[in-house]
Amino acid sequence: MSANHDGTNLLEVRGLTKIFGTLTACDHIDLDIARGEIHALLGENGAGKSTLVKMLFGSLEPNAGEIFWNGQSVRISSPGVAKKLGIGMVFQHFSLFEALTAAENIALSLDDGSPINSIAAKARALSFS
């Protein structure tokens, strides 16, 4: 864990908490993710995985804690704010268009004018197409 939030980690979460009534779904979560890392969240139903991701995506606001993106404290108050930071979310139950490539499916959710060729190149680099 980096106490100085120097941007070494792309994402840092400190003390993130979400409470629904009397249920504490996430209780003081700390998490560091460095650039280029891939992580998986594993746990039983009701463990708070989706709640944590929804707070990072701006679909839910935390009751406590702080999120740092590139070393800067951020308030992710909506999915639009998350998107501007470069944070996206693949929903647990989603549908893809089978006739489209991975890049084309991704491009459907973009409204920033990203060229499909650029998206396709990234998808190929990640072996998605």
GROMACS .gro file of C-alpha atoms in nm:
model
  129
    1MET     CA    1   0.000   0.000   0.000
    2SER     CA    2   0.127   0.341  -0.089
    3ALA     CA    3   0.061   0.599   0.179
    4ASN     CA    4   0.176   0.892  -0.035
    5HIS     CA    5  -0.054   0.830  -0.335
    6ASP     CA    6   0.229   0.916  -0.573
    7GLY     CA    7   0.059   0.771  -0.881
    8THR     CA    8   0.265   0.450  -0.875
    9ASN     CA    9  -0.065   0.267  -0.856
   10LEU     CA   10  -0.332   0.341  -1.112
   11LEU     CA   11  -0.604   0.280  -0.854
   12GLU     CA   12  -0.590   0.299  -0.476
   13VAL     CA   13  -0.887   0.245  -0.248
   14ARG     CA   14  -0.867   0.331   0.121
   15GLY     CA   15  -1.134   0.245   0.375
   16LEU     CA   16  -1.414   0.216   0.119
   17THR     CA   17  -1.737   0.133   0.299
   18LYS     CA   18  -2.095   0.087   0.180
   19ILE     CA   19  -2.387   0.037   0.415
   20PHE     CA   20  -2.744  -0.046   0.314
   21GLY     CA   21  -2.966   0.010   0.619
   22THR     CA   22  -2.832  -0.233   0.880
   23LEU     CA   23  -2.623  -0.433   0.627
   24THR     CA   24  -2.258  -0.343   0.576
   25ALA     CA   25  -2.185  -0.465   0.223
   26CYS     CA   26  -1.824  -0.340   0.209
   27ASP     CA   27  -1.635  -0.270   0.531
   28HIS     CA   28  -1.325  -0.051   0.504
   29ILE     CA   29  -1.186  -0.201   0.182
   30ASP     CA   30  -0.823  -0.124   0.092
   31LEU     CA   31  -0.702  -0.211  -0.258
   32ASP     CA   32  -0.407  -0.121  -0.482
   33ILE     CA   33  -0.395  -0.189  -0.854
   34ALA     CA   34  -0.081  -0.098  -1.048
   35ARG     CA   35  -0.082  -0.012  -1.417
   36GLY     CA   36  -0.108  -0.323  -1.633
   37GLU     CA   37  -0.224  -0.552  -1.354
   38ILE     CA   38  -0.529  -0.772  -1.385
   39HIS     CA   39  -0.721  -0.870  -1.073
   40ALA     CA   40  -1.015  -1.096  -0.999
   41LEU     CA   41  -1.260  -1.055  -0.714
   42LEU     CA   42  -1.366  -1.388  -0.569
   43GLY     CA   43  -1.616  -1.449  -0.293
   44GLU     CA   44  -1.947  -1.594  -0.197
   45ASN     CA   45  -2.279  -1.441  -0.297
   46GLY     CA   46  -2.337  -1.131  -0.089
   47ALA     CA   47  -1.968  -1.080  -0.010
   48GLY     CA   48  -1.969  -0.727  -0.158
   49LYS     CA   49  -1.785  -0.783  -0.487
   50SER     CA   50  -2.048  -0.618  -0.707
   51THR     CA   51  -2.097  -0.340  -0.452
   52LEU     CA   52  -1.725  -0.259  -0.458
   53VAL     CA   53  -1.714  -0.252  -0.838
   54LYS     CA   54  -2.029  -0.039  -0.854
   55MET     CA   55  -1.868   0.216  -0.620
   56LEU     CA   56  -1.560   0.227  -0.844
   57PHE     CA   57  -1.784   0.271  -1.150
   58GLY     CA   58  -1.993   0.546  -0.991
   59SER     CA   59  -2.322   0.353  -0.977
   60LEU     CA   60  -2.313   0.361  -0.596
   61GLU     CA   61  -2.161   0.622  -0.366
   62PRO     CA   62  -1.959   0.495  -0.070
   63ASN     CA   63  -2.056   0.589   0.284
   64ALA     CA   64  -1.689   0.628   0.376
   65GLY     CA   65  -1.343   0.594   0.232
   66GLU     CA   66  -1.142   0.743  -0.048
   67ILE     CA   67  -1.054   0.651  -0.407
   68PHE     CA   68  -0.729   0.762  -0.570
   69TRP     CA   69  -0.680   0.751  -0.948
   70ASN     CA   70  -0.325   0.815  -1.071
   71GLY     CA   71  -0.237   0.941  -0.724
   72GLN     CA   72  -0.520   1.197  -0.712
   73SER     CA   73  -0.819   1.174  -0.479
   74VAL     CA   74  -1.134   1.145  -0.692
   75ARG     CA   75  -1.507   1.139  -0.628
   76ILE     CA   76  -1.668   0.903  -0.879
   77SER     CA   77  -2.026   1.027  -0.853
   78SER     CA   78  -2.157   0.871  -1.175
   79PRO     CA   79  -2.066   0.627  -1.451
   80GLY     CA   80  -1.997   0.931  -1.670
   81VAL     CA   81  -1.727   1.049  -1.429
   82ALA     CA   82  -1.582   0.696  -1.420
   83LYS     CA   83  -1.578   0.684  -1.799
   84LYS     CA   84  -1.389   1.016  -1.821
   85LEU     CA   85  -1.126   0.867  -1.590
   86GLY     CA   86  -1.102   0.560  -1.811
   87ILE     CA   87  -1.291   0.325  -1.581
   88GLY     CA   88  -1.538   0.088  -1.745
   89MET     CA   89  -1.750  -0.198  -1.621
   90VAL     CA   90  -1.866  -0.524  -1.772
   91PHE     CA   91  -2.194  -0.614  -1.609
   92GLN     CA   92  -2.252  -0.954  -1.453
   93HIS     CA   93  -2.543  -1.026  -1.685
   94PHE     CA   94  -2.479  -0.882  -2.028
   95SER     CA   95  -2.532  -0.969  -2.391
   96LEU     CA   96  -2.294  -0.940  -2.682
   97PHE     CA   97  -2.384  -0.919  -3.047
   98GLU     CA   98  -2.250  -1.249  -3.179
   99ALA     CA   99  -2.218  -1.117  -3.534
  100LEU     CA  100  -1.978  -0.844  -3.415
  101THR     CA  101  -1.612  -0.870  -3.319
  102ALA     CA  102  -1.498  -0.794  -2.965
  103ALA     CA  103  -1.381  -0.450  -3.080
  104GLU     CA  104  -1.716  -0.374  -3.244
  105ASN     CA  105  -1.905  -0.477  -2.929
  106ILE     CA  106  -1.682  -0.246  -2.724
  107ALA     CA  107  -1.724   0.038  -2.974
  108LEU     CA  108  -2.102   0.028  -2.929
  109SER     CA  109  -2.062   0.167  -2.576
  110LEU     CA  110  -1.826   0.448  -2.674
  111ASP     CA  111  -1.950   0.795  -2.749
  112ASP     CA  112  -1.616   0.973  -2.758
  113GLY     CA  113  -1.550   0.916  -3.127
  114SER     CA  114  -1.281   0.653  -3.071
  115PRO     CA  115  -1.194   0.516  -3.414
  116ILE     CA  116  -1.294   0.152  -3.459
  117ASN     CA  117  -0.950   0.077  -3.608
  118SER     CA  118  -0.783   0.184  -3.283
  119ILE     CA  119  -1.023  -0.028  -3.078
  120ALA     CA  120  -0.975  -0.324  -3.311
  121ALA     CA  121  -0.596  -0.295  -3.282
  122LYS     CA  122  -0.619  -0.297  -2.903
  123ALA     CA  123  -0.854  -0.595  -2.912
  124ARG     CA  124  -0.613  -0.785  -3.139
  125ALA     CA  125  -0.322  -0.702  -2.908
  126LEU     CA  126  -0.519  -0.854  -2.621
  127SER     CA  127  -0.622  -1.153  -2.837
  128PHE     CA  128  -0.992  -1.060  -2.818
  129SER     CA  129  -1.060  -1.086  -3.190
   0.00000   0.00000   0.00000
